[in-house]
XYZ file of C-alpha atoms in Angstrom:
219
model
C -54.866 -23.772 28.328
C -53.600 -20.941 30.524
C -54.323 -21.370 34.197
C -57.159 -19.381 35.856
C -55.887 -16.023 37.090
C -57.231 -14.337 40.170
C -55.887 -10.750 40.903
C -53.985 -10.320 44.205
C -56.092 -8.632 46.903
C -55.330 -7.336 50.401
C -56.253 -9.962 52.959
C -57.441 -12.231 50.033
C -57.844 -15.944 51.048
C -56.617 -17.127 47.639
C -55.161 -15.460 44.518
C -52.480 -16.005 41.862
C -49.040 -15.825 43.489
C -47.181 -12.537 42.732
C -43.774 -14.364 42.298
C -42.802 -14.933 38.622
C -41.408 -18.532 39.557
C -44.770 -19.563 41.031
C -47.706 -17.905 39.318
C -50.010 -20.464 40.954
C -53.571 -19.898 42.146
C -52.989 -20.781 45.843
C -54.299 -20.249 49.363
C -52.690 -17.266 51.168
C -51.854 -17.040 54.864
C -51.637 -13.674 56.430
C -49.701 -12.212 59.464
C -49.533 -8.776 60.946
C -46.966 -6.362 62.453
C -47.426 -2.771 63.566
C -45.139 0.281 63.749
C -45.877 3.559 65.472
C -44.381 6.978 64.500
C -44.679 10.357 66.273
C -44.056 11.692 69.760
C -47.578 12.410 70.999
C -50.025 11.820 68.260
C -49.000 8.432 66.931
C -49.566 7.549 63.393
C -49.884 3.787 63.185
C -48.758 1.845 60.126
C -49.749 -1.779 59.970
C -47.751 -4.183 57.857
C -49.084 -7.530 56.668
C -46.919 -10.438 55.519
C -48.731 -12.818 53.200
C -47.335 -16.246 52.520
C -48.200 -18.326 49.474
C -49.079 -21.833 50.564
C -47.738 -23.297 47.288
C -44.255 -21.824 47.067
C -43.993 -20.382 50.683
C -42.632 -17.086 49.333
C -43.746 -13.840 50.965
C -45.409 -10.623 49.852
C -45.537 -7.514 52.028
C -48.439 -5.089 52.213
C -49.123 -1.782 54.207
C -52.253 -0.242 55.524
C -53.324 2.537 57.754
C -56.961 1.471 58.213
C -56.808 -2.324 58.220
C -59.354 -2.450 55.389
C -57.336 -1.418 52.153
C -53.797 -2.298 51.701
C -50.989 -1.429 49.316
C -48.581 -4.050 47.919
C -44.941 -3.125 48.898
C -43.148 -6.326 47.671
C -42.738 -7.777 45.192
C -43.571 -5.552 42.332
C -47.197 -6.265 41.304
C -48.005 -7.795 37.921
C -51.817 -8.325 38.056
C -52.179 -9.534 34.461
C -52.572 -13.178 33.701
C -49.694 -15.279 32.343
C -49.512 -15.989 28.560
C -50.996 -19.162 27.158
C -48.329 -21.823 26.660
C -48.877 -21.918 22.909
C -48.754 -18.108 22.283
C -46.193 -17.790 19.373
C -42.800 -16.462 20.480
C -43.014 -13.271 18.396
C -46.376 -12.492 20.045
C -45.024 -13.420 23.583
C -42.572 -10.428 23.562
C -45.323 -7.961 23.263
C -47.604 -9.865 25.755
C -44.966 -9.915 28.473
C -44.061 -6.276 28.048
C -47.779 -5.437 28.335
C -47.927 -7.527 31.547
C -45.016 -5.580 33.022
C -46.540 -2.149 32.536
C -50.260 -3.048 32.895
C -50.523 -1.747 36.351
C -48.621 1.521 35.728
C -49.909 2.255 32.285
C -53.076 0.400 31.148
C -53.081 2.490 27.978
C -49.564 1.449 27.006
C -50.489 -2.235 27.848
C -53.530 -2.043 25.627
C -51.548 -0.654 22.729
C -48.906 -3.455 23.063
C -51.727 -6.028 23.161
C -53.173 -4.615 19.929
C -49.690 -5.203 18.307
C -49.661 -8.694 19.818
C -53.046 -9.325 18.163
C -51.792 -8.056 14.751
C -48.937 -10.597 14.934
C -51.143 -13.359 16.309
C -53.495 -13.039 13.299
C -50.642 -13.901 11.042
C -50.536 -17.257 12.874
C -54.150 -18.140 12.607
C -54.966 -17.539 8.984
C -54.521 -13.694 8.435
C -51.460 -11.887 6.983
C -50.522 -10.168 10.221
C -50.535 -6.574 8.584
C -53.979 -5.043 8.910
C -56.191 -6.241 11.821
C -59.542 -5.226 10.222
C -58.719 -6.866 6.908
C -57.546 -10.071 8.675
C -60.724 -10.313 10.752
C -62.879 -9.768 7.686
C -60.952 -12.560 5.901
C -61.314 -14.948 8.725
C -65.027 -14.175 9.139
C -65.520 -14.971 5.402
C -63.838 -18.281 6.077
C -66.338 -19.077 8.778
C -64.706 -17.869 11.842
C -66.431 -18.638 15.201
C -68.545 -15.678 16.307
C -67.171 -15.774 19.776
C -63.594 -15.640 18.469
C -64.585 -12.776 16.161
C -65.953 -10.866 19.149
C -62.766 -11.480 21.100
C -60.751 -10.228 18.291
C -62.820 -7.027 17.991
C -62.631 -6.334 21.814
C -58.768 -6.184 21.497
C -58.864 -4.328 18.232
C -61.237 -1.564 19.405
C -59.778 -1.319 22.933
C -56.241 -1.221 21.750
C -57.026 1.284 18.961
C -58.562 3.650 21.584
C -55.274 3.279 23.458
C -53.363 4.776 20.479
C -56.180 7.098 19.356
C -58.351 7.876 22.423
C -62.048 8.400 21.725
C -64.445 7.558 24.549
C -62.520 5.056 26.658
C -60.193 6.436 29.289
C -57.949 3.432 29.806
C -55.763 5.031 32.324
C -58.662 4.813 34.739
C -59.949 1.478 33.573
C -57.401 -1.150 34.495
C -60.046 -3.962 34.461
C -60.723 -3.421 30.830
C -57.156 -3.991 29.947
C -57.029 -7.226 31.982
C -59.896 -8.415 29.740
C -57.541 -8.080 26.799
C -55.056 -10.433 28.222
C -57.830 -12.984 28.778
C -59.109 -12.490 25.098
C -55.552 -13.114 23.707
C -55.347 -16.291 25.683
C -58.882 -17.385 24.631
C -57.986 -16.872 20.906
C -54.782 -18.909 21.267
C -56.626 -21.723 23.014
C -59.342 -22.012 20.441
C -57.349 -21.420 17.256
C -53.911 -22.850 18.068
C -53.996 -24.980 21.174
C -57.144 -27.087 20.513
C -56.068 -28.075 16.871
C -52.628 -29.008 18.187
C -54.109 -31.275 20.867
C -56.476 -32.779 18.265
C -53.624 -33.530 15.897
C -51.642 -35.104 18.696
C -54.435 -37.353 19.674
C -54.998 -38.374 16.124
C -51.304 -39.121 15.652
C -51.426 -41.443 18.735
C -54.135 -43.652 17.174
C -53.121 -47.142 16.189
C -51.441 -47.236 12.789
C -54.189 -49.499 11.360
C -56.911 -47.130 12.452
C -55.035 -44.170 10.858
C -54.492 -45.988 7.531
C -58.159 -46.942 7.529
C -59.104 -43.330 7.994
C -56.773 -42.194 5.249
C -58.198 -44.729 2.918
C -61.841 -43.785 3.664
C -61.039 -40.078 3.014
C -58.891 -40.567 -0.134
C -60.656 -39.255 -3.156
C -62.034 -41.898 -5.444
C -60.941 -41.853 -9.076
């Protein structure tokens, strides 16, 4: 299952590390420096250095009021990482959506809708038409919670391509939900079955043969 993601925050005590080779939810330690500019009326810029306690790498933030800060380094990716079992062809769109999510929530939502279309092809659909695939899966007994997650991505992503009432450019939090929904679907429809199959395969051979004999149709 994908690790819990906490968005970076100025002076935050703990959040998911911004560095791609870490991406760990960890405690953050903050330090401060100050620079003054001007001859008489000084304009004070405060710079905060934040250190991840897990990887010990730094991020740099600036502020003029000591209450709100702007990340300077590294480039911010606030979206959660992909589930480890997200299929490779879906991962390409997911990662591109992560890269642009802060700059263009609308673009990220459109990419996640494409990611969903491909993902449906891996969980029982054809991967061609989202609405049709969802309808097919519902008829097959799809869990209502997964159906709702699918429709959250479908509707939000569609509004990114054909805007109706949702202004995604001003609603970054709604797009972050789409990343979480993709990971949730992968966990429930791909990861859990794989884990169950793996555990069954590790049962003693005699137990597996007995189960197969029990379930074999009687003639």
